[in-house]
Coordinates of C-alpha atoms in Angstrom, one line a residue:
Chain A
X22 CA 16.1 -14.9 23.4
X23 CA 15.9 -12.2 20.7
X24 CA 12.8 -10.3 21.0
X25 CA 11.3 -8.1 18.2
X26 CA 8.0 -6.4 19.1
X27 CA 5.6 -4.5 17.2
X28 CA 3.3 -1.7 18.5
X29 CA 0.1 -3.4 17.3
X30 CA -1.2 -6.7 16.2
X31 CA -4.3 -5.3 14.5
X32 CA -4.9 -1.8 13.2
X33 CA -7.8 -0.3 11.3
X34 CA -7.3 3.1 9.5
X35 CA -9.3 5.4 7.2
X36 CA -8.1 6.3 3.7
X37 CA -5.9 9.4 3.9
X38 CA -4.8 8.9 7.4
X39 CA -1.2 9.0 8.4
X40 CA -0.1 5.7 9.9
X41 CA 2.9 4.8 12.0
X42 CA 3.9 1.2 12.7
X43 CA 6.7 0.9 15.3
X44 CA 9.0 -1.9 15.8
X45 CA 11.6 -2.4 18.6
X46 CA 14.4 -5.0 19.0
X47 CA 16.2 -5.7 22.1
X48 CA 19.4 -7.5 20.9
X49 CA 21.4 -4.4 19.7
X50 CA 21.1 -5.6 16.0
X51 CA 22.4 -3.2 13.4
X52 CA 20.1 -4.2 10.6
X53 CA 16.3 -3.8 10.6
X54 CA 13.8 -4.4 8.0
X55 CA 10.1 -3.9 7.0
X56 CA 8.3 -6.4 4.9
X57 CA 4.5 -6.6 3.8
X58 CA 3.0 -10.0 3.4
X59 CA 0.3 -10.7 0.9
X60 CA -1.3 -14.0 0.0
X61 CA 0.4 -15.5 -3.1
X62 CA 3.1 -12.9 -3.1
X63 CA 5.2 -13.9 0.0
X64 CA 7.1 -11.2 1.7
X65 CA 8.3 -8.1 -0.2
X66 CA 10.7 -5.8 1.3
X67 CA 9.8 -2.3 1.7
X68 CA 12.6 -0.5 3.3
X69 CA 15.7 -1.5 5.4
X70 CA 18.3 0.1 7.6
X71 CA 21.9 -0.8 8.4
X72 CA 22.4 1.8 11.1
X73 CA 20.9 4.7 13.0
X74 CA 19.6 7.4 10.6
X75 CA 20.4 5.3 7.5
X76 CA 17.7 3.8 5.3
X77 CA 17.6 2.0 2.0
X78 CA 14.7 1.3 -0.3
X79 CA 13.6 -2.2 -0.9
X80 CA 11.5 -3.5 -3.7
X81 CA 8.3 -1.7 -3.0
X82 CA 9.0 1.7 -1.2
X83 CA 6.2 3.8 -2.9
X84 CA 3.8 5.1 -0.5
X85 CA 5.9 4.5 2.6
X86 CA 8.8 6.1 4.5
X87 CA 10.8 5.1 7.5
X88 CA 12.5 6.7 10.5
X89 CA 15.5 5.2 12.6
X90 CA 16.4 7.6 15.2
X91 CA 17.5 4.9 17.7
X92 CA 19.3 1.7 17.0
X93 CA 16.5 -0.4 18.6
X94 CA 13.5 1.3 16.9
X95 CA 12.6 1.3 13.3
X96 CA 9.3 3.1 12.3
X97 CA 7.3 2.5 9.2
X98 CA 5.1 5.5 8.0
X99 CA 2.2 5.6 5.6
X100 CA 1.9 9.2 4.7
X101 CA -1.5 8.8 3.4
X102 CA -3.0 5.4 3.8
X103 CA -4.7 3.9 1.0
X104 CA -6.8 0.8 0.6
X105 CA -4.2 -1.1 -1.4
X106 CA -2.0 -0.8 1.6
X107 CA -4.1 -3.3 3.5
X108 CA -1.8 -6.0 4.4
X109 CA 0.2 -7.7 7.1
X110 CA 3.4 -5.8 7.9
X111 CA 6.4 -7.7 9.5
X112 CA 9.4 -6.2 11.1
X113 CA 12.7 -8.0 11.3
X114 CA 16.2 -7.4 12.7
X115 CA 19.6 -9.0 12.3
X116 CA 23.1 -8.4 13.4
X117 CA 25.9 -7.4 11.0
X118 CA 28.3 -10.2 10.3
X119 CA 30.4 -8.9 7.4
X120 CA 30.2 -11.1 4.3
X121 CA 27.5 -13.6 5.3
X122 CA 24.0 -12.9 6.2
X123 CA 22.8 -13.4 9.9
X124 CA 19.5 -14.9 10.7
X125 CA 16.6 -12.4 10.6
X126 CA 14.4 -12.4 13.6
X127 CA 10.9 -11.4 12.9
X128 CA 8.1 -9.6 15.0
X129 CA 4.6 -10.9 15.3
X130 CA 3.3 -8.7 12.6
X131 CA 0.7 -5.9 12.2
X132 CA -2.5 -6.7 10.3
X133 CA -3.5 -3.3 8.9
X134 CA -6.8 -2.7 7.3
X135 CA -7.4 0.6 5.5
X136 CA -11.1 1.3 5.0
Chain B
X30 CA 17.1 -10.3 -11.3
X31 CA 17.1 -13.0 -8.6
X32 CA 13.7 -14.9 -8.2
X33 CA 12.4 -17.5 -5.9
X34 CA 9.5 -19.7 -6.7
X35 CA 7.5 -22.1 -4.6
X36 CA 5.0 -23.9 -6.9
X37 CA 2.9 -25.6 -4.1
X38 CA 0.6 -23.1 -2.5
X39 CA -0.8 -25.7 -0.2
X40 CA 0.1 -29.2 1.1
X41 CA -1.1 -31.6 3.6
X42 CA 0.6 -34.6 5.3
X43 CA -0.5 -37.1 7.9
X44 CA 1.1 -37.0 11.2
X45 CA 4.4 -39.1 11.4
X46 CA 4.7 -39.2 7.6
X47 CA 7.4 -37.4 5.5
X48 CA 6.6 -34.4 3.3
X49 CA 8.8 -32.5 0.8
X50 CA 8.3 -28.8 0.0
X51 CA 9.7 -27.5 -3.3
X52 CA 11.7 -24.4 -4.0
X53 CA 13.4 -23.3 -7.2
X54 CA 15.3 -20.2 -7.7
X55 CA 17.0 -18.2 -10.5
X56 CA 20.3 -16.4 -10.2
X57 CA 23.6 -15.9 -12.1
X58 CA 25.5 -15.4 -8.7
X59 CA 27.8 -18.2 -7.7
X60 CA 28.0 -17.4 -4.0
X61 CA 24.8 -17.1 -2.1
X62 CA 22.6 -18.5 0.8
X63 CA 19.4 -20.3 0.8
X64 CA 16.8 -20.4 3.8
X65 CA 13.7 -22.0 4.8
X66 CA 11.4 -19.9 7.3
X67 CA 8.4 -21.2 9.1
X68 CA 5.4 -19.1 10.1
X69 CA 3.1 -20.9 12.5
X70 CA -0.6 -19.7 12.7
X71 CA -0.6 -16.4 14.6
X72 CA 3.0 -16.9 15.7
X73 CA 6.3 -15.2 14.7
X74 CA 8.4 -16.4 11.6
X75 CA 11.3 -18.4 12.7
X76 CA 14.4 -19.7 10.7
X77 CA 14.1 -23.4 10.2
X78 CA 17.4 -24.2 8.1
X79 CA 20.0 -22.5 6.0
X80 CA 22.4 -23.5 3.2
X81 CA 25.5 -22.0 2.0
X82 CA 25.9 -22.4 -1.9
X83 CA 29.4 -23.2 -1.7
X84 CA 28.9 -26.2 0.7
X85 CA 28.1 -29.5 -1.2
X86 CA 26.8 -31.1 1.9
X87 CA 23.0 -30.8 2.5
X88 CA 22.0 -29.0 5.7
X89 CA 20.2 -30.9 8.3
X90 CA 18.4 -29.8 11.6
X91 CA 16.9 -32.6 13.5
X92 CA 13.7 -33.6 11.4
X93 CA 14.3 -31.0 8.8
X94 CA 16.6 -31.5 5.9
X95 CA 17.2 -29.9 2.6
X96 CA 18.0 -31.3 -0.9
X97 CA 20.2 -28.7 -2.5
X98 CA 20.8 -29.2 -6.1
X99 CA 22.9 -26.2 -7.3
X100 CA 23.1 -26.9 -11.0
X101 CA 19.4 -27.4 -11.1
X102 CA 18.8 -24.4 -8.8
X103 CA 16.5 -26.3 -6.5
X104 CA 16.3 -26.2 -2.8
X105 CA 13.6 -28.5 -1.3
X106 CA 12.8 -29.0 2.4
X107 CA 12.2 -32.4 3.7
X108 CA 10.2 -32.9 7.0
X109 CA 10.4 -36.3 8.5
X110 CA 8.1 -37.7 11.2
X111 CA 5.7 -34.7 10.7
X112 CA 4.1 -33.4 13.9
X113 CA 1.1 -31.3 14.4
X114 CA 3.3 -28.3 15.4
X115 CA 4.8 -28.3 12.0
X116 CA 1.6 -27.0 10.6
X117 CA 2.6 -23.4 9.2
X118 CA 3.3 -21.3 6.1
X119 CA 6.8 -22.3 4.9
X120 CA 8.9 -19.7 3.1
X121 CA 12.0 -20.3 0.9
X122 CA 14.4 -17.4 0.8
X123 CA 17.6 -16.4 -1.2
X124 CA 20.3 -14.1 -0.2
X125 CA 23.6 -12.9 -2.1
X126 CA 26.0 -10.4 -0.8
X127 CA 25.7 -7.6 -3.6
X128 CA 21.9 -7.5 -3.0
X129 CA 22.1 -7.4 0.7
X130 CA 18.6 -8.7 1.4
X131 CA 16.5 -11.7 1.5
X132 CA 14.3 -12.5 -1.6
X133 CA 11.3 -14.7 -0.5
X134 CA 9.1 -17.1 -2.4
X135 CA 5.4 -17.1 -2.4
X136 CA 4.9 -19.6 0.6
X137 CA 3.6 -23.1 0.8
X138 CA 0.9 -23.6 3.6
X139 CA 1.4 -27.1 5.3
X140 CA -1.2 -28.8 7.2
X141 CA -0.3 -31.8 9.2
X142 CA -3.4 -33.8 9.9
X143 CA -3.9 -36.2 13.0

């Protein structure tokens, strides 16, 4: 079974803090994704990566950065957390299949609260 | 721009009955893929079913089936013989190759009642 794990289920931080969210997958997937999930808005893509050290902006990258130094690990960084970044953050991974999309496998999510 | 709309924020169904979740999308692409994902309470999101736009036959996975109407840009999910374990948030999603990413709808929260 594919396993995608996230470092924390719940996290509480203060405004202005630097926040790291870690995601690890164990299926040698090339693609990794970070989403945020908000009620009434569904999932919105923050950043994604097709390979080590590669990253692409998603739909809402402002205020976030990412790092992918190893194939299995994809980190989301909030350089200076703000209250409007309070949300559920989901990580996902998938393999590269050429022209058609492979299934995305999701982690359990991190519920981040910024006070 | 591609958009996905789920117009039913919440739905409920009695156990053993059938329920249909609606999804519409907007695109000018001709080759794309559609998905339904399920997110149970406090559990990980999983894929329920997928449909390739070039296939006319509706996809089916056990009790889950879709009604894909390409001209109407509609992709509804039918759950037959609903079970308590079907209680979850359901997301419709769209993918096209040039975009390289999934675009999700707002989600429908389904409650199956005993």
